[in-house]
Amino acid sequence: MKLVVPASAANYHVSDRDYSWTDPGEVLTIGTDDAFVGITSDRHTTRGRVAELDIKRTQVTEQIISRLTRCGWYQPHRERQTTETRKRMREVFGLARGFEVGAVIELHQGRPRRCAEPTTA
């Protein structure tokens, strides 16, 4: 399954605003307009990498539900979940769409985009 995970250390410190507090290999989603958030750690990072993970959709769904429950967006045993819950589920599974495996991405105004290659002067 193609998902977004934290980028490697080599992809950070391209600018003074880069940071990574997430756990290595955890699945990311949109946290703020300019940072991803780990769905298990709830910690932020500025860059993600598209990866092909050997994980089942049901496992990722359980992680997402756990995060949404902690944040108060998911209500267990509710027949129809809120619009916010449905949006967050689609977000995690769709974040890597349109990018090839290995692509390093960042968020710009809440939308994923490929990171610009650092220029050497």
Tab-separated table of N, CA, C and O in Angstrom:
chain	number	residue	atom	x	y	z
A	1	MET	N	0.844	-1.171	0.000
A	1	MET	CA	0.000	0.000	0.000
A	1	MET	C	0.894	1.240	0.000
A	1	MET	O	1.843	1.330	0.759
A	2	LYS	N	0.574	2.186	-0.869
A	2	LYS	CA	1.357	3.415	-0.998
A	2	LYS	C	0.849	4.452	0.005
A	2	LYS	O	-0.300	4.878	-0.068
A	3	LEU	N	1.730	4.820	0.958
A	3	LEU	CA	1.394	5.792	1.997
A	3	LEU	C	2.568	6.746	2.192
A	3	LEU	O	3.651	6.536	1.639
A	4	VAL	N	2.373	7.778	3.004
A	4	VAL	CA	3.428	8.743	3.284
A	4	VAL	C	3.987	8.475	4.682
A	4	VAL	O	3.235	8.322	5.643
A	5	VAL	N	5.318	8.402	4.767
A	5	VAL	CA	6.039	8.203	6.024
A	5	VAL	C	7.039	9.348	6.166
A	5	VAL	O	7.289	10.076	5.203
A	6	PRO	N	7.639	9.532	7.346
A	6	PRO	CA	8.636	10.606	7.483
A	6	PRO	C	9.790	10.421	6.496
A	6	PRO	O	10.225	9.297	6.240
A	7	ALA	N	10.263	11.510	5.942
A	7	ALA	CA	11.400	11.468	5.020
A	7	ALA	C	12.663	11.142	5.808
A	7	ALA	O	12.708	11.292	7.036
A	8	SER	N	13.686	10.712	5.104
A	8	SER	CA	14.944	10.374	5.784
A	8	SER	C	15.659	11.635	6.247
A	8	SER	O	15.370	12.741	5.790
A	9	ALA	N	16.618	11.454	7.133
A	9	ALA	CA	17.376	12.585	7.684
A	9	ALA	C	18.062	13.391	6.588
A	9	ALA	O	18.245	14.604	6.728
A	10	ALA	N	18.419	12.751	5.487
A	10	ALA	CA	19.085	13.455	4.389
A	10	ALA	C	18.173	14.485	3.722
A	10	ALA	O	18.645	15.383	3.050
A	11	ASN	N	16.865	14.356	3.925
A	11	ASN	CA	15.912	15.274	3.300
A	11	ASN	C	15.543	16.446	4.194
A	11	ASN	O	14.672	17.234	3.843
A	12	TYR	N	16.187	16.573	5.350
A	12	TYR	CA	15.873	17.664	6.271
A	12	TYR	C	16.970	18.709	6.283
A	12	TYR	O	18.042	18.508	5.739
A	13	HIS	N	16.665	19.785	6.926
A	13	HIS	CA	17.587	20.900	7.102
A	13	HIS	C	17.948	21.554	5.774
A	13	HIS	O	19.030	22.087	5.629
A	14	VAL	N	17.023	21.448	4.817
A	14	VAL	CA	17.178	22.168	3.565
A	14	VAL	C	16.888	23.640	3.841
A	14	VAL	O	17.458	24.513	3.228
A	15	SER	N	16.028	23.895	4.815
A	15	SER	CA	15.756	25.263	5.250
A	15	SER	C	15.749	25.296	6.774
A	15	SER	O	15.704	24.250	7.427
A	16	ASP	N	15.770	26.472	7.333
A	16	ASP	CA	15.755	26.634	8.788
A	16	ASP	C	14.422	26.229	9.406
A	16	ASP	O	14.328	26.060	10.603
A	17	ARG	N	13.396	26.087	8.577
A	17	ARG	CA	12.062	25.758	9.085
A	17	ARG	C	11.783	24.256	9.117
A	17	ARG	O	10.713	23.838	9.529
A	18	ASP	N	12.711	23.417	8.656
A	18	ASP	CA	12.504	21.965	8.643
A	18	ASP	C	12.641	21.372	10.039
A	18	ASP	O	13.520	21.753	10.800
A	19	TYR	N	11.789	20.416	10.344
A	19	TYR	CA	11.888	19.673	11.603
A	19	TYR	C	11.218	18.314	11.441
A	19	TYR	O	10.413	18.105	10.540
A	20	SER	N	11.591	17.386	12.297
A	20	SER	CA	10.972	16.066	12.285
A	20	SER	C	10.972	15.512	13.700
A	20	SER	O	12.018	15.193	14.249
A	21	TRP	N	9.777	15.387	14.267
A	21	TRP	CA	9.625	14.832	15.605
A	21	TRP	C	8.842	13.522	15.586
A	21	TRP	O	8.529	12.970	16.624
A	22	THR	N	8.503	13.049	14.400
A	22	THR	CA	7.713	11.827	14.276
A	22	THR	C	8.581	10.592	14.475
A	22	THR	O	9.806	10.672	14.467
A	23	ASP	N	7.925	9.457	14.630
A	23	ASP	CA	8.639	8.190	14.740
A	23	ASP	C	8.994	7.699	13.336
A	23	ASP	O	8.178	7.810	12.422
A	24	PRO	N	10.192	7.143	13.162
A	24	PRO	CA	10.578	6.637	11.835
A	24	PRO	C	9.589	5.584	11.338
A	24	PRO	O	9.183	4.699	12.082
A	25	GLY	N	9.179	5.703	10.094
A	25	GLY	CA	8.319	4.715	9.476
A	25	GLY	C	6.838	4.805	9.775
A	25	GLY	O	6.050	4.045	9.224
A	26	GLU	N	6.425	5.733	10.643
A	26	GLU	CA	4.991	5.803	10.938
A	26	GLU	C	4.240	6.482	9.791
A	26	GLU	O	4.793	7.288	9.055
A	27	VAL	N	2.986	6.157	9.656
A	27	VAL	CA	2.140	6.726	8.601
A	27	VAL	C	1.798	8.167	8.971
A	27	VAL	O	1.493	8.470	10.128
A	28	LEU	N	1.848	9.041	7.967
A	28	LEU	CA	1.576	10.463	8.184
A	28	LEU	C	0.251	10.869	7.561
A	28	LEU	O	-0.243	10.250	6.626
A	29	THR	N	-0.284	11.957	8.089
A	29	THR	CA	-1.434	12.625	7.504
A	29	THR	C	-1.202	14.122	7.638
A	29	THR	O	-0.183	14.565	8.168
A	30	ILE	N	-2.139	14.918	7.191
A	30	ILE	CA	-1.997	16.366	7.268
A	30	ILE	C	-2.284	16.816	8.693
A	30	ILE	O	-3.331	16.506	9.250
A	31	GLY	N	-1.323	17.545	9.263
A	31	GLY	CA	-1.486	18.043	10.628
A	31	GLY	C	-1.863	19.512	10.650
A	31	GLY	O	-2.777	19.925	11.350
A	32	THR	N	-1.142	20.307	9.886
A	32	THR	CA	-1.403	21.741	9.758
A	32	THR	C	-1.224	22.102	8.288
A	32	THR	O	-0.949	21.236	7.470
A	33	ASP	N	-1.335	23.377	7.969
A	33	ASP	CA	-1.149	23.797	6.580
A	33	ASP	C	0.258	23.525	6.056
A	33	ASP	O	0.465	23.435	4.860
A	34	ASP	N	1.244	23.419	6.963
A	34	ASP	CA	2.620	23.219	6.497
A	34	ASP	C	3.354	22.065	7.175
A	34	ASP	O	4.576	21.974	7.087
A	35	ALA	N	2.637	21.167	7.838
A	35	ALA	CA	3.303	20.041	8.492
A	35	ALA	C	2.415	18.802	8.510
A	35	ALA	O	1.206	18.889	8.657
A	36	PHE	N	3.066	17.662	8.360
A	36	PHE	CA	2.389	16.382	8.505
A	36	PHE	C	2.356	16.027	9.985
A	36	PHE	O	3.116	16.580	10.778
A	37	VAL	N	1.504	15.085	10.345
A	37	VAL	CA	1.462	14.579	11.709
A	37	VAL	C	1.435	13.058	11.642
A	37	VAL	O	0.792	12.479	10.764
A	38	GLY	N	2.159	12.415	12.559
A	38	GLY	CA	2.161	10.961	12.625
A	38	GLY	C	0.866	10.464	13.239
A	38	GLY	O	0.417	11.000	14.254
A	39	ILE	N	0.257	9.432	12.635
A	39	ILE	CA	-1.039	8.982	13.139
A	39	ILE	C	-0.923	8.170	14.421
A	39	ILE	O	-1.926	7.962	15.092
A	40	THR	N	0.281	7.739	14.787
A	40	THR	CA	0.421	7.028	16.065
A	40	THR	C	1.070	7.892	17.139
A	40	THR	O	0.729	7.785	18.295
A	41	SER	N	1.995	8.761	16.757
A	41	SER	CA	2.707	9.577	17.753
A	41	SER	C	2.072	10.936	17.997
A	41	SER	O	2.349	11.570	19.005
A	42	ASP	N	1.260	11.425	17.053
A	42	ASP	CA	0.684	12.777	17.102
A	42	ASP	C	1.760	13.866	17.088
A	42	ASP	O	1.537	14.981	17.512
A	43	ARG	N	2.952	13.525	16.579
A	43	ARG	CA	4.031	14.510	16.459
A	43	ARG	C	4.202	14.932	15.014
A	43	ARG	O	3.833	14.205	14.097
A	44	HIS	N	4.770	16.103	14.805
A	44	HIS	CA	4.811	16.727	13.480
A	44	HIS	C	6.166	16.604	12.785
A	44	HIS	O	7.194	16.449	13.423
A	45	THR	N	6.113	16.742	11.460
A	45	THR	CA	7.296	16.776	10.603
A	45	THR	C	6.968	17.614	9.375
A	45	THR	O	5.813	17.691	8.962
A	46	THR	N	7.980	18.236	8.798
A	46	THR	CA	7.739	19.086	7.633
A	46	THR	C	7.855	18.353	6.305
A	46	THR	O	7.357	18.832	5.296
A	47	ARG	N	8.501	17.182	6.296
A	47	ARG	CA	8.688	16.463	5.035
A	47	ARG	C	8.306	15.003	5.168
A	47	ARG	O	8.566	14.368	6.185
A	48	GLY	N	7.686	14.498	4.123
A	48	GLY	CA	7.310	13.096	4.073
A	48	GLY	C	7.862	12.447	2.819
A	48	GLY	O	8.276	13.128	1.888
A	49	ARG	N	7.869	11.132	2.841
A	49	ARG	CA	8.352	10.365	1.696
A	49	ARG	C	7.293	9.328	1.347
A	49	ARG	O	6.755	8.661	2.228
A	50	VAL	N	6.989	9.193	0.077
A	50	VAL	CA	6.024	8.200	-0.384
A	50	VAL	C	6.713	6.837	-0.351
A	50	VAL	O	7.816	6.675	-0.883
A	51	ALA	N	6.065	5.878	0.306
A	51	ALA	CA	6.646	4.540	0.453
A	51	ALA	C	5.597	3.476	0.193
A	51	ALA	O	4.411	3.685	0.445
A	52	GLU	N	6.056	2.342	-0.309
A	52	GLU	CA	5.200	1.172	-0.485
A	52	GLU	C	5.362	0.343	0.782
A	52	GLU	O	6.427	-0.206	1.038
A	53	LEU	N	4.317	0.306	1.609
A	53	LEU	CA	4.392	-0.386	2.888
A	53	LEU	C	3.684	-1.730	2.824
A	53	LEU	O	2.647	-1.865	2.168
A	54	ASP	N	4.259	-2.700	3.518
A	54	ASP	CA	3.643	-4.018	3.624
A	54	ASP	C	2.713	-4.003	4.831
A	54	ASP	O	3.057	-4.500	5.909
A	55	ILE	N	1.579	-3.362	4.658
A	55	ILE	CA	0.603	-3.204	5.735
A	55	ILE	C	-0.786	-3.296	5.116
A	55	ILE	O	-0.990	-2.879	3.977
A	56	LYS	N	-1.696	-3.852	5.854
A	56	LYS	CA	-3.065	-3.991	5.351
A	56	LYS	C	-3.861	-2.722	5.626
A	56	LYS	O	-3.634	-2.025	6.607
A	57	ARG	N	-4.810	-2.462	4.756
A	57	ARG	CA	-5.671	-1.289	4.911
A	57	ARG	C	-6.378	-1.305	6.267
A	57	ARG	O	-6.528	-0.265	6.903
A	58	THR	N	-6.797	-2.479	6.729
A	58	THR	CA	-7.488	-2.570	8.022
A	58	THR	C	-6.579	-2.154	9.170
A	58	THR	O	-7.042	-1.548	10.133
A	59	GLN	N	-5.275	-2.460	9.071
A	59	GLN	CA	-4.334	-2.059	10.119
A	59	GLN	C	-4.192	-0.539	10.161
A	59	GLN	O	-4.163	0.061	11.238
A	60	VAL	N	-4.093	0.079	8.988
A	60	VAL	CA	-3.983	1.535	8.923
A	60	VAL	C	-5.283	2.168	9.425
A	60	VAL	O	-5.255	3.143	10.177
A	61	THR	N	-6.414	1.595	9.042
A	61	THR	CA	-7.707	2.106	9.491
A	61	THR	C	-7.802	2.077	11.008
A	61	THR	O	-8.261	3.045	11.632
A	62	GLU	N	-7.332	1.017	11.639
A	62	GLU	CA	-7.334	0.934	13.105
A	62	GLU	C	-6.479	2.035	13.722
A	62	GLU	O	-6.858	2.639	14.727
A	63	GLN	N	-5.301	2.303	13.117
A	63	GLN	CA	-4.433	3.379	13.619
A	63	GLN	C	-5.112	4.744	13.480
A	63	GLN	O	-5.027	5.579	14.377
A	64	ILE	N	-5.784	4.947	12.353
A	64	ILE	CA	-6.477	6.218	12.121
A	64	ILE	C	-7.613	6.378	13.133
A	64	ILE	O	-7.777	7.448	13.730
A	65	ILE	N	-8.403	5.332	13.327
A	65	ILE	CA	-9.519	5.396	14.278
A	65	ILE	C	-9.004	5.689	15.684
A	65	ILE	O	-9.588	6.493	16.414
A	66	SER	N	-7.889	5.077	16.050
A	66	SER	CA	-7.305	5.337	17.374
A	66	SER	C	-6.934	6.813	17.514
A	66	SER	O	-7.228	7.445	18.531
A	67	ARG	N	-6.297	7.379	16.479
A	67	ARG	CA	-5.919	8.799	16.523
A	67	ARG	C	-7.153	9.690	16.576
A	67	ARG	O	-7.227	10.631	17.368
A	68	LEU	N	-8.135	9.395	15.734
A	68	LEU	CA	-9.342	10.216	15.705
A	68	LEU	C	-10.115	10.133	17.024
A	68	LEU	O	-10.704	11.122	17.463
A	69	THR	N	-10.092	8.991	17.660
A	69	THR	CA	-10.746	8.835	18.965
A	69	THR	C	-10.027	9.686	20.011
A	69	THR	O	-10.662	10.393	20.805
A	70	ARG	N	-8.680	9.644	20.007
A	70	ARG	CA	-7.892	10.467	20.954
A	70	ARG	C	-8.182	11.948	20.767
A	70	ARG	O	-8.191	12.718	21.716
A	71	CYS	N	-8.395	12.359	19.506
A	71	CYS	CA	-8.633	13.772	19.203
A	71	CYS	C	-10.097	14.178	19.367
A	71	CYS	O	-10.428	15.348	19.227
A	72	GLY	N	-10.971	13.209	19.621
A	72	GLY	CA	-12.385	13.517	19.820
A	72	GLY	C	-13.213	13.581	18.553
A	72	GLY	O	-14.367	14.015	18.580
A	73	TRP	N	-12.660	13.150	17.405
A	73	TRP	CA	-13.392	13.213	16.146
A	73	TRP	C	-14.168	11.946	15.856
A	73	TRP	O	-15.108	11.954	15.076
A	74	TYR	N	-13.733	10.832	16.419
A	74	TYR	CA	-14.378	9.555	16.147
A	74	TYR	C	-15.156	9.117	17.377
A	74	TYR	O	-14.637	9.188	18.493
A	75	GLN	N	-16.374	8.663	17.167
A	75	GLN	CA	-17.199	8.201	18.284
A	75	GLN	C	-17.483	6.722	18.084
A	75	GLN	O	-18.236	6.343	17.185
A	76	PRO	N	-16.859	5.861	18.895
A	76	PRO	CA	-17.067	4.419	18.751
A	76	PRO	C	-18.557	4.052	18.821
A	76	PRO	O	-19.336	4.694	19.513
A	77	HIS	N	-18.912	3.040	18.052
A	77	HIS	CA	-20.266	2.474	18.006
A	77	HIS	C	-21.295	3.411	17.372
A	77	HIS	O	-22.477	3.136	17.448
A	78	ARG	N	-20.853	4.481	16.782
A	78	ARG	CA	-21.774	5.379	16.085
A	78	ARG	C	-21.948	4.850	14.662
A	78	ARG	O	-20.969	4.576	13.968
A	79	GLU	N	-23.185	4.706	14.230
A	79	GLU	CA	-23.441	4.097	12.924
A	79	GLU	C	-22.850	4.911	11.779
A	79	GLU	O	-22.205	4.382	10.893
A	80	ARG	N	-23.045	6.194	11.780
A	80	ARG	CA	-22.498	7.055	10.724
A	80	ARG	C	-21.565	8.065	11.375
A	80	ARG	O	-21.977	8.843	12.235
A	81	GLN	N	-20.321	8.061	10.935
A	81	GLN	CA	-19.334	8.958	11.511
A	81	GLN	C	-19.480	10.377	10.957
A	81	GLN	O	-20.121	10.602	9.935
A	82	THR	N	-18.842	11.312	11.631
A	82	THR	CA	-18.924	12.715	11.239
A	82	THR	C	-18.207	12.958	9.914
A	82	THR	O	-17.379	12.156	9.469
A	83	THR	N	-18.494	14.076	9.318
A	83	THR	CA	-17.833	14.485	8.081
A	83	THR	C	-16.331	14.584	8.300
A	83	THR	O	-15.541	14.186	7.450
A	84	GLU	N	-15.915	15.088	9.452
A	84	GLU	CA	-14.490	15.226	9.768
A	84	GLU	C	-13.798	13.864	9.788
A	84	GLU	O	-12.705	13.705	9.252
A	85	THR	N	-14.432	12.861	10.382
A	85	THR	CA	-13.853	11.523	10.428
A	85	THR	C	-13.688	10.965	9.021
A	85	THR	O	-12.630	10.450	8.663
A	86	ARG	N	-14.707	11.074	8.207
A	86	ARG	CA	-14.635	10.557	6.841
A	86	ARG	C	-13.565	11.294	6.035
A	86	ARG	O	-12.824	10.688	5.269
A	87	LYS	N	-13.447	12.592	6.242
A	87	LYS	CA	-12.432	13.393	5.551
A	87	LYS	C	-11.034	12.928	5.947
A	87	LYS	O	-10.164	12.751	5.092
A	88	ARG	N	-10.795	12.726	7.218
A	88	ARG	CA	-9.470	12.304	7.706
A	88	ARG	C	-9.086	10.917	7.191
A	88	ARG	O	-7.937	10.669	6.879
A	89	MET	N	-10.052	10.014	7.082
A	89	MET	CA	-9.777	8.679	6.545
A	89	MET	C	-9.336	8.788	5.079
A	89	MET	O	-8.335	8.201	4.686
A	90	ARG	N	-10.075	9.537	4.281
A	90	ARG	CA	-9.724	9.717	2.865
A	90	ARG	C	-8.358	10.377	2.724
A	90	ARG	O	-7.598	10.057	1.817
A	91	GLU	N	-8.069	11.297	3.611
A	91	GLU	CA	-6.819	12.050	3.567
A	91	GLU	C	-5.604	11.123	3.678
A	91	GLU	O	-4.665	11.233	2.898
A	92	VAL	N	-5.608	10.228	4.651
A	92	VAL	CA	-4.468	9.330	4.862
A	92	VAL	C	-4.252	8.440	3.642
A	92	VAL	O	-3.132	8.300	3.155
A	93	PHE	N	-5.328	7.861	3.137
A	93	PHE	CA	-5.198	6.936	2.021
A	93	PHE	C	-4.951	7.644	0.687
A	93	PHE	O	-4.432	7.039	-0.245
A	94	GLY	N	-5.267	8.919	0.580
A	94	GLY	CA	-5.084	9.637	-0.677
A	94	GLY	C	-3.876	10.544	-0.740
A	94	GLY	O	-3.561	11.087	-1.793
A	95	LEU	N	-3.165	10.703	0.363
A	95	LEU	CA	-2.055	11.655	0.432
A	95	LEU	C	-0.940	11.346	-0.562
A	95	LEU	O	-0.345	12.250	-1.131
A	96	ALA	N	-0.659	10.083	-0.819
A	96	ALA	CA	0.425	9.691	-1.729
A	96	ALA	C	-0.016	9.656	-3.194
A	96	ALA	O	0.821	9.521	-4.085
A	97	ARG	N	-1.297	9.787	-3.439
A	97	ARG	CA	-1.815	9.706	-4.808
A	97	ARG	C	-1.159	10.766	-5.689
A	97	ARG	O	-1.047	11.926	-5.315
A	98	GLY	N	-0.714	10.327	-6.861
A	98	GLY	CA	-0.101	11.247	-7.807
A	98	GLY	C	1.403	11.377	-7.660
A	98	GLY	O	2.048	12.071	-8.449
A	99	PHE	N	1.981	10.721	-6.667
A	99	PHE	CA	3.429	10.750	-6.456
A	99	PHE	C	3.974	9.335	-6.573
A	99	PHE	O	3.324	8.375	-6.163
A	100	GLU	N	5.187	9.211	-7.112
A	100	GLU	CA	5.802	7.904	-7.210
A	100	GLU	C	6.470	7.537	-5.881
A	100	GLU	O	6.771	8.412	-5.068
A	101	VAL	N	6.676	6.242	-5.686
A	101	VAL	CA	7.359	5.759	-4.493
A	101	VAL	C	8.752	6.383	-4.454
A	101	VAL	O	9.460	6.431	-5.452
A	102	GLY	N	9.128	6.907	-3.292
A	102	GLY	CA	10.421	7.560	-3.106
A	102	GLY	C	10.356	9.072	-3.187
A	102	GLY	O	11.302	9.758	-2.786
A	103	ALA	N	9.275	9.622	-3.699
A	103	ALA	CA	9.144	11.079	-3.812
A	103	ALA	C	9.113	11.704	-2.424
A	103	ALA	O	8.458	11.208	-1.512
A	104	VAL	N	9.839	12.792	-2.252
A	104	VAL	CA	9.834	13.549	-0.997
A	104	VAL	C	8.861	14.707	-1.193
A	104	VAL	O	8.963	15.461	-2.160
A	105	ILE	N	7.905	14.811	-0.272
A	105	ILE	CA	6.867	15.827	-0.408
A	105	ILE	C	6.779	16.679	0.861
A	105	ILE	O	7.274	16.289	1.922
A	106	GLU	N	6.161	17.828	0.713
A	106	GLU	CA	5.892	18.732	1.824
A	106	GLU	C	4.481	19.255	1.642
A	106	GLU	O	3.845	18.996	0.624
A	107	LEU	N	4.004	19.972	2.623
A	107	LEU	CA	2.677	20.572	2.521
A	107	LEU	C	2.815	22.061	2.274
A	107	LEU	O	3.651	22.731	2.875
A	108	HIS	N	1.983	22.554	1.399
A	108	HIS	CA	1.901	23.988	1.125
A	108	HIS	C	0.430	24.355	1.168
A	108	HIS	O	-0.357	23.876	0.343
A	109	GLN	N	0.061	25.141	2.154
A	109	GLN	CA	-1.332	25.524	2.363
A	109	GLN	C	-2.241	24.297	2.442
A	109	GLN	O	-3.334	24.263	1.887
A	110	GLY	N	-1.750	23.276	3.138
A	110	GLY	CA	-2.545	22.080	3.373
A	110	GLY	C	-2.602	21.096	2.231
A	110	GLY	O	-3.301	20.094	2.307
A	111	ARG	N	-1.846	21.346	1.169
A	111	ARG	CA	-1.839	20.445	0.010
A	111	ARG	C	-0.434	19.879	-0.196
A	111	ARG	O	0.554	20.611	-0.099
A	112	PRO	N	-0.347	18.587	-0.518
A	112	PRO	CA	0.980	18.002	-0.744
A	112	PRO	C	1.572	18.473	-2.066
A	112	PRO	O	0.868	18.640	-3.059
A	113	ARG	N	2.884	18.689	-2.045
A	113	ARG	CA	3.593	19.016	-3.276
A	113	ARG	C	5.020	18.462	-3.166
A	113	ARG	O	5.538	18.290	-2.062
A	114	ARG	N	5.599	18.185	-4.299
A	114	ARG	CA	6.967	17.673	-4.336
A	114	ARG	C	7.907	18.727	-3.799
A	114	ARG	O	7.762	19.921	-4.114
A	115	CYS	N	8.861	18.314	-2.996
A	115	CYS	CA	9.863	19.252	-2.469
A	115	CYS	C	10.774	19.687	-3.598
A	115	CYS	O	11.177	18.882	-4.431
A	116	ALA	N	11.082	20.946	-3.593
A	116	ALA	CA	12.032	21.480	-4.574
A	116	ALA	C	13.409	20.935	-4.239
A	116	ALA	O	13.783	20.798	-3.072
A	117	GLU	N	14.166	20.596	-5.267
A	117	GLU	CA	15.529	20.134	-5.060
A	117	GLU	C	16.351	21.310	-4.550
A	117	GLU	O	16.247	22.419	-5.062
A	118	PRO	N	17.200	21.066	-3.524
A	118	PRO	CA	18.037	22.160	-3.025
A	118	PRO	C	19.003	22.610	-4.124
A	118	PRO	O	19.520	21.795	-4.876
A	119	THR	N	19.177	23.900	-4.204
A	119	THR	CA	20.103	24.439	-5.208
A	119	THR	C	21.432	24.720	-4.546
A	119	THR	O	21.504	25.076	-3.385
A	120	THR	N	22.484	24.536	-5.288
A	120	THR	CA	23.826	24.850	-4.774
A	120	THR	C	24.295	26.124	-5.448
A	120	THR	O	24.162	26.291	-6.657
A	121	ALA	N	24.839	27.022	-4.666
A	121	ALA	CA	25.271	28.307	-5.223
A	121	ALA	C	26.729	28.297	-5.531
A	121	ALA	O	27.497	27.539	-5.091
